[in-house]
PDB file of C-alpha atoms in Angstrom:
ATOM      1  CA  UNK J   1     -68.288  -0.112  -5.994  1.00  0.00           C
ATOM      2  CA  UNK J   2     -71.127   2.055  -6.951  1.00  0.00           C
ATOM      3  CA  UNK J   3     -70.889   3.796 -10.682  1.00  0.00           C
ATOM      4  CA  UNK J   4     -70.342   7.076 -10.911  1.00  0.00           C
ATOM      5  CA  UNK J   5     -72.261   9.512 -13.073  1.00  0.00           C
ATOM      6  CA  UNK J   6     -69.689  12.376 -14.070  1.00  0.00           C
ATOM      7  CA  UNK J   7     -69.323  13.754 -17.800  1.00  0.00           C
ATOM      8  CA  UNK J   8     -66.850  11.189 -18.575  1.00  0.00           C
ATOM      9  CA  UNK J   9     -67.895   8.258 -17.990  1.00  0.00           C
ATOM     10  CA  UNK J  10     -67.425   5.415 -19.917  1.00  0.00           C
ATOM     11  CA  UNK J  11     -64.734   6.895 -22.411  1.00  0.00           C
ATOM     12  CA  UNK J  12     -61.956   4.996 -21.384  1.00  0.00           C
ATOM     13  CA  UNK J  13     -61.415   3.929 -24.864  1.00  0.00           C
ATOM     14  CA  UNK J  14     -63.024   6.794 -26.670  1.00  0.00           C
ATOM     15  CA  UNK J  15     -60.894   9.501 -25.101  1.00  0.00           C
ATOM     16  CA  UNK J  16     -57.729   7.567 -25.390  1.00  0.00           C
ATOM     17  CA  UNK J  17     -55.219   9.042 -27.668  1.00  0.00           C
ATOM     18  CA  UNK J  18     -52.342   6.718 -29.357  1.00  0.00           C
ATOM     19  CA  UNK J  19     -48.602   6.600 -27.653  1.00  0.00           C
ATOM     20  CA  UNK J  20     -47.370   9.549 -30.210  1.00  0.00           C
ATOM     21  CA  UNK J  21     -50.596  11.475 -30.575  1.00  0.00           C
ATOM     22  CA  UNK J  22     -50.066  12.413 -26.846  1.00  0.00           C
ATOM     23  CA  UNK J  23     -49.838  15.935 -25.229  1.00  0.00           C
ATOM     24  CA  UNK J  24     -51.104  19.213 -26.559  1.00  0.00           C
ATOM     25  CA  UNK J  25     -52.019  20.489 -30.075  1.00  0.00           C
ATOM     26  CA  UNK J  26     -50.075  23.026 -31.896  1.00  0.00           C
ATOM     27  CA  UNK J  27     -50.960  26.516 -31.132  1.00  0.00           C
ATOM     28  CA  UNK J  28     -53.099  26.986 -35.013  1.00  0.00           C
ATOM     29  CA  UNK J  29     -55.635  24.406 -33.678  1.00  0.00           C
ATOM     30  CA  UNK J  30     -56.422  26.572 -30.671  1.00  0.00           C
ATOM     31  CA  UNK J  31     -55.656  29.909 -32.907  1.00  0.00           C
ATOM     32  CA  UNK J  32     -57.973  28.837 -35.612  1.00  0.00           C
ATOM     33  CA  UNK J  33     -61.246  31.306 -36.015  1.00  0.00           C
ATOM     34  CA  UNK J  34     -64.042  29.687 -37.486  1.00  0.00           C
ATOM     35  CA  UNK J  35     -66.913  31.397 -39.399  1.00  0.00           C
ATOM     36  CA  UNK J  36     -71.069  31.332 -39.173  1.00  0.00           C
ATOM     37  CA  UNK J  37     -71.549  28.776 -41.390  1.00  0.00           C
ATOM     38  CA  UNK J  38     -68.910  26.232 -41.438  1.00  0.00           C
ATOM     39  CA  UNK J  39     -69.485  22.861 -41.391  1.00  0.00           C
ATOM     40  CA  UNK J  40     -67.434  20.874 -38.688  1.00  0.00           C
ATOM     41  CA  UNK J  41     -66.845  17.809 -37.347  1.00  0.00           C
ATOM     42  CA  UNK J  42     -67.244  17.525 -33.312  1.00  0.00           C
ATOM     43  CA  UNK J  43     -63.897  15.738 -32.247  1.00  0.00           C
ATOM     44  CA  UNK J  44     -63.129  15.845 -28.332  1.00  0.00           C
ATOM     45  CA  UNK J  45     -59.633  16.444 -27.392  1.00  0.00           C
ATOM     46  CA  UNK J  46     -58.872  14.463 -24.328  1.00  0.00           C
ATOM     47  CA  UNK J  47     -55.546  16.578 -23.797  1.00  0.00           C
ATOM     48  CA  UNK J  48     -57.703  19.887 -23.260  1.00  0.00           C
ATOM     49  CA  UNK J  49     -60.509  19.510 -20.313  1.00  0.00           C
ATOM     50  CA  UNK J  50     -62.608  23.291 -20.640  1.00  0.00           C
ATOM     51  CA  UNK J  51     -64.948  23.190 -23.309  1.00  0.00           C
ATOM     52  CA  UNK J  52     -65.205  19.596 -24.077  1.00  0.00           C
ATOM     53  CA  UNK J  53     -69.208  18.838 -25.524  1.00  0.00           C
ATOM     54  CA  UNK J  54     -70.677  15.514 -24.361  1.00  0.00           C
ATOM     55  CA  UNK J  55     -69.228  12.008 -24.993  1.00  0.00           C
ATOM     56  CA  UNK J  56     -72.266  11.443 -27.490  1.00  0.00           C
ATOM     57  CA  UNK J  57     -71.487  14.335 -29.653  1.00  0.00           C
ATOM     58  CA  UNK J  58     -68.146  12.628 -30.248  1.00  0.00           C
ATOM     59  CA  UNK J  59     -67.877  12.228 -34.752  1.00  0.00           C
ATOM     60  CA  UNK J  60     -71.008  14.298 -34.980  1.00  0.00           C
ATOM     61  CA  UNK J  61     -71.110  16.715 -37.896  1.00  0.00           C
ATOM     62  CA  UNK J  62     -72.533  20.181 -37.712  1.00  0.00           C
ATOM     63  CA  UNK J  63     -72.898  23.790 -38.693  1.00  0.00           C
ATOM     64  CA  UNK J  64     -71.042  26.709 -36.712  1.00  0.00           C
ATOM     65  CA  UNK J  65     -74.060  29.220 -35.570  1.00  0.00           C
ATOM     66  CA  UNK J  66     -72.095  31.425 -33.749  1.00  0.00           C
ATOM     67  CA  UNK J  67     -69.593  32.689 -31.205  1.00  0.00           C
ATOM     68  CA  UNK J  68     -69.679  32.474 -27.800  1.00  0.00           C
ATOM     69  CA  UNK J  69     -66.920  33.820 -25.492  1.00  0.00           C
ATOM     70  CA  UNK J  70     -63.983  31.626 -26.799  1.00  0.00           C
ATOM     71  CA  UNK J  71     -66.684  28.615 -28.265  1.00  0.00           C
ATOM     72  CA  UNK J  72     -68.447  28.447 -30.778  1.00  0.00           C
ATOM     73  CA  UNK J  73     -72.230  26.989 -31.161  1.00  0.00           C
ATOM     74  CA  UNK J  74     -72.922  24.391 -33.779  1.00  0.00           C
ATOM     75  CA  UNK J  75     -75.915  22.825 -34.540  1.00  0.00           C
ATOM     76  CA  UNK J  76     -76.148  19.268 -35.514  1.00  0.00           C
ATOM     77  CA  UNK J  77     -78.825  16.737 -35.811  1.00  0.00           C
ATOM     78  CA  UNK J  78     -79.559  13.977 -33.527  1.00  0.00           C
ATOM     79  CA  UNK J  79     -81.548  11.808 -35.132  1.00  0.00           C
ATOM     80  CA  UNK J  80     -84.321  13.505 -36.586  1.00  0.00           C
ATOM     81  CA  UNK J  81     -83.798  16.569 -33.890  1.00  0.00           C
ATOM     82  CA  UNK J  82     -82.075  19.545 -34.231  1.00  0.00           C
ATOM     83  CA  UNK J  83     -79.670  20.622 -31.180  1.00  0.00           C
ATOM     84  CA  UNK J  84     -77.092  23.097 -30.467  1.00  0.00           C
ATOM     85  CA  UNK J  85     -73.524  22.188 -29.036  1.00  0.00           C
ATOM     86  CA  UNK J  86     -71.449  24.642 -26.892  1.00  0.00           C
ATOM     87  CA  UNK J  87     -67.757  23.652 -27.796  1.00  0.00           C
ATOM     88  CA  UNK J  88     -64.726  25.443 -27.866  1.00  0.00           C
ATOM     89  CA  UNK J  89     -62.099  25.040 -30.980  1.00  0.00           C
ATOM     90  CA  UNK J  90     -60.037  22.443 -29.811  1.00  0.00           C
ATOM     91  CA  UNK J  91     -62.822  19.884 -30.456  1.00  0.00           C
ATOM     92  CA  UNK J  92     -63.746  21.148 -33.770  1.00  0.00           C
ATOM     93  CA  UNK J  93     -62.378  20.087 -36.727  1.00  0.00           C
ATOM     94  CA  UNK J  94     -63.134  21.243 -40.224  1.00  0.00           C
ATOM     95  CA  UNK J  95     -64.849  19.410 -43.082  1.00  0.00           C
ATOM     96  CA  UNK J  96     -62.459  19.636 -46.119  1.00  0.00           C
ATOM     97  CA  UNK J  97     -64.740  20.178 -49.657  1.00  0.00           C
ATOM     98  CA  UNK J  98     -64.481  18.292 -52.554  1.00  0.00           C
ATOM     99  CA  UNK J  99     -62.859  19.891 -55.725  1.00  0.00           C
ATOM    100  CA  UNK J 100     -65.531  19.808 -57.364  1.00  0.00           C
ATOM    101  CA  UNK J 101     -67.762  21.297 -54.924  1.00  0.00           C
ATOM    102  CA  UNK J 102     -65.056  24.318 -54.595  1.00  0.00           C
ATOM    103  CA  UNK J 103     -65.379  25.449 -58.434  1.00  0.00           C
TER     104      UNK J 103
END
């Protein structure tokens, strides 16, 4: 059979959630507003299909720029080049500081 060329290709095993990690998120994770300047980690929620970035910006870290509609913008690097993700909240997560960075 020919290959196909969608967005999703070849994430069988990268979109795949565990046997109780199944379904939807809780309503906070969709709730959650996130500020210019946050720092964020790009993790794509199989479970919600609109606003999912592409399969290579899966683990990527970033900075929120700003808000778009209900997404939010965030730069990251790619290798030594700078580009700018469209991804709504349900991907994002948010990078927890050290203690010592807080004080």
């Amino acid at each position: 059979m020919p290959q196909t060329h969608g967005k999703r290709i070849k994430t069988r095993d990268l979109f795949s959630k565990e046997v109780r990690e199944k379904g939807l998120k809780s309503l906070s994770k969709f709730m959650y507003d996130y500020k210019e300047g946050d720092e964020v980690i790009i993790k794509i929620d199989p479970s919600v299909h609109s606003g999912i970035p592409f399969r290579r910006f899966h683990g990527k870290r970033g900075k929120i720029i700003e808000k778009r509609g209900r997404a939010f913008l965030v730069k990251i690097l790619d290798g030594n080049k700078e580009k700018l993700v469209i991804a709504r909240p349900e991907h994002l997560v948010l990078v927890q500081k050290n203690a010592k960075e807080k004080n």
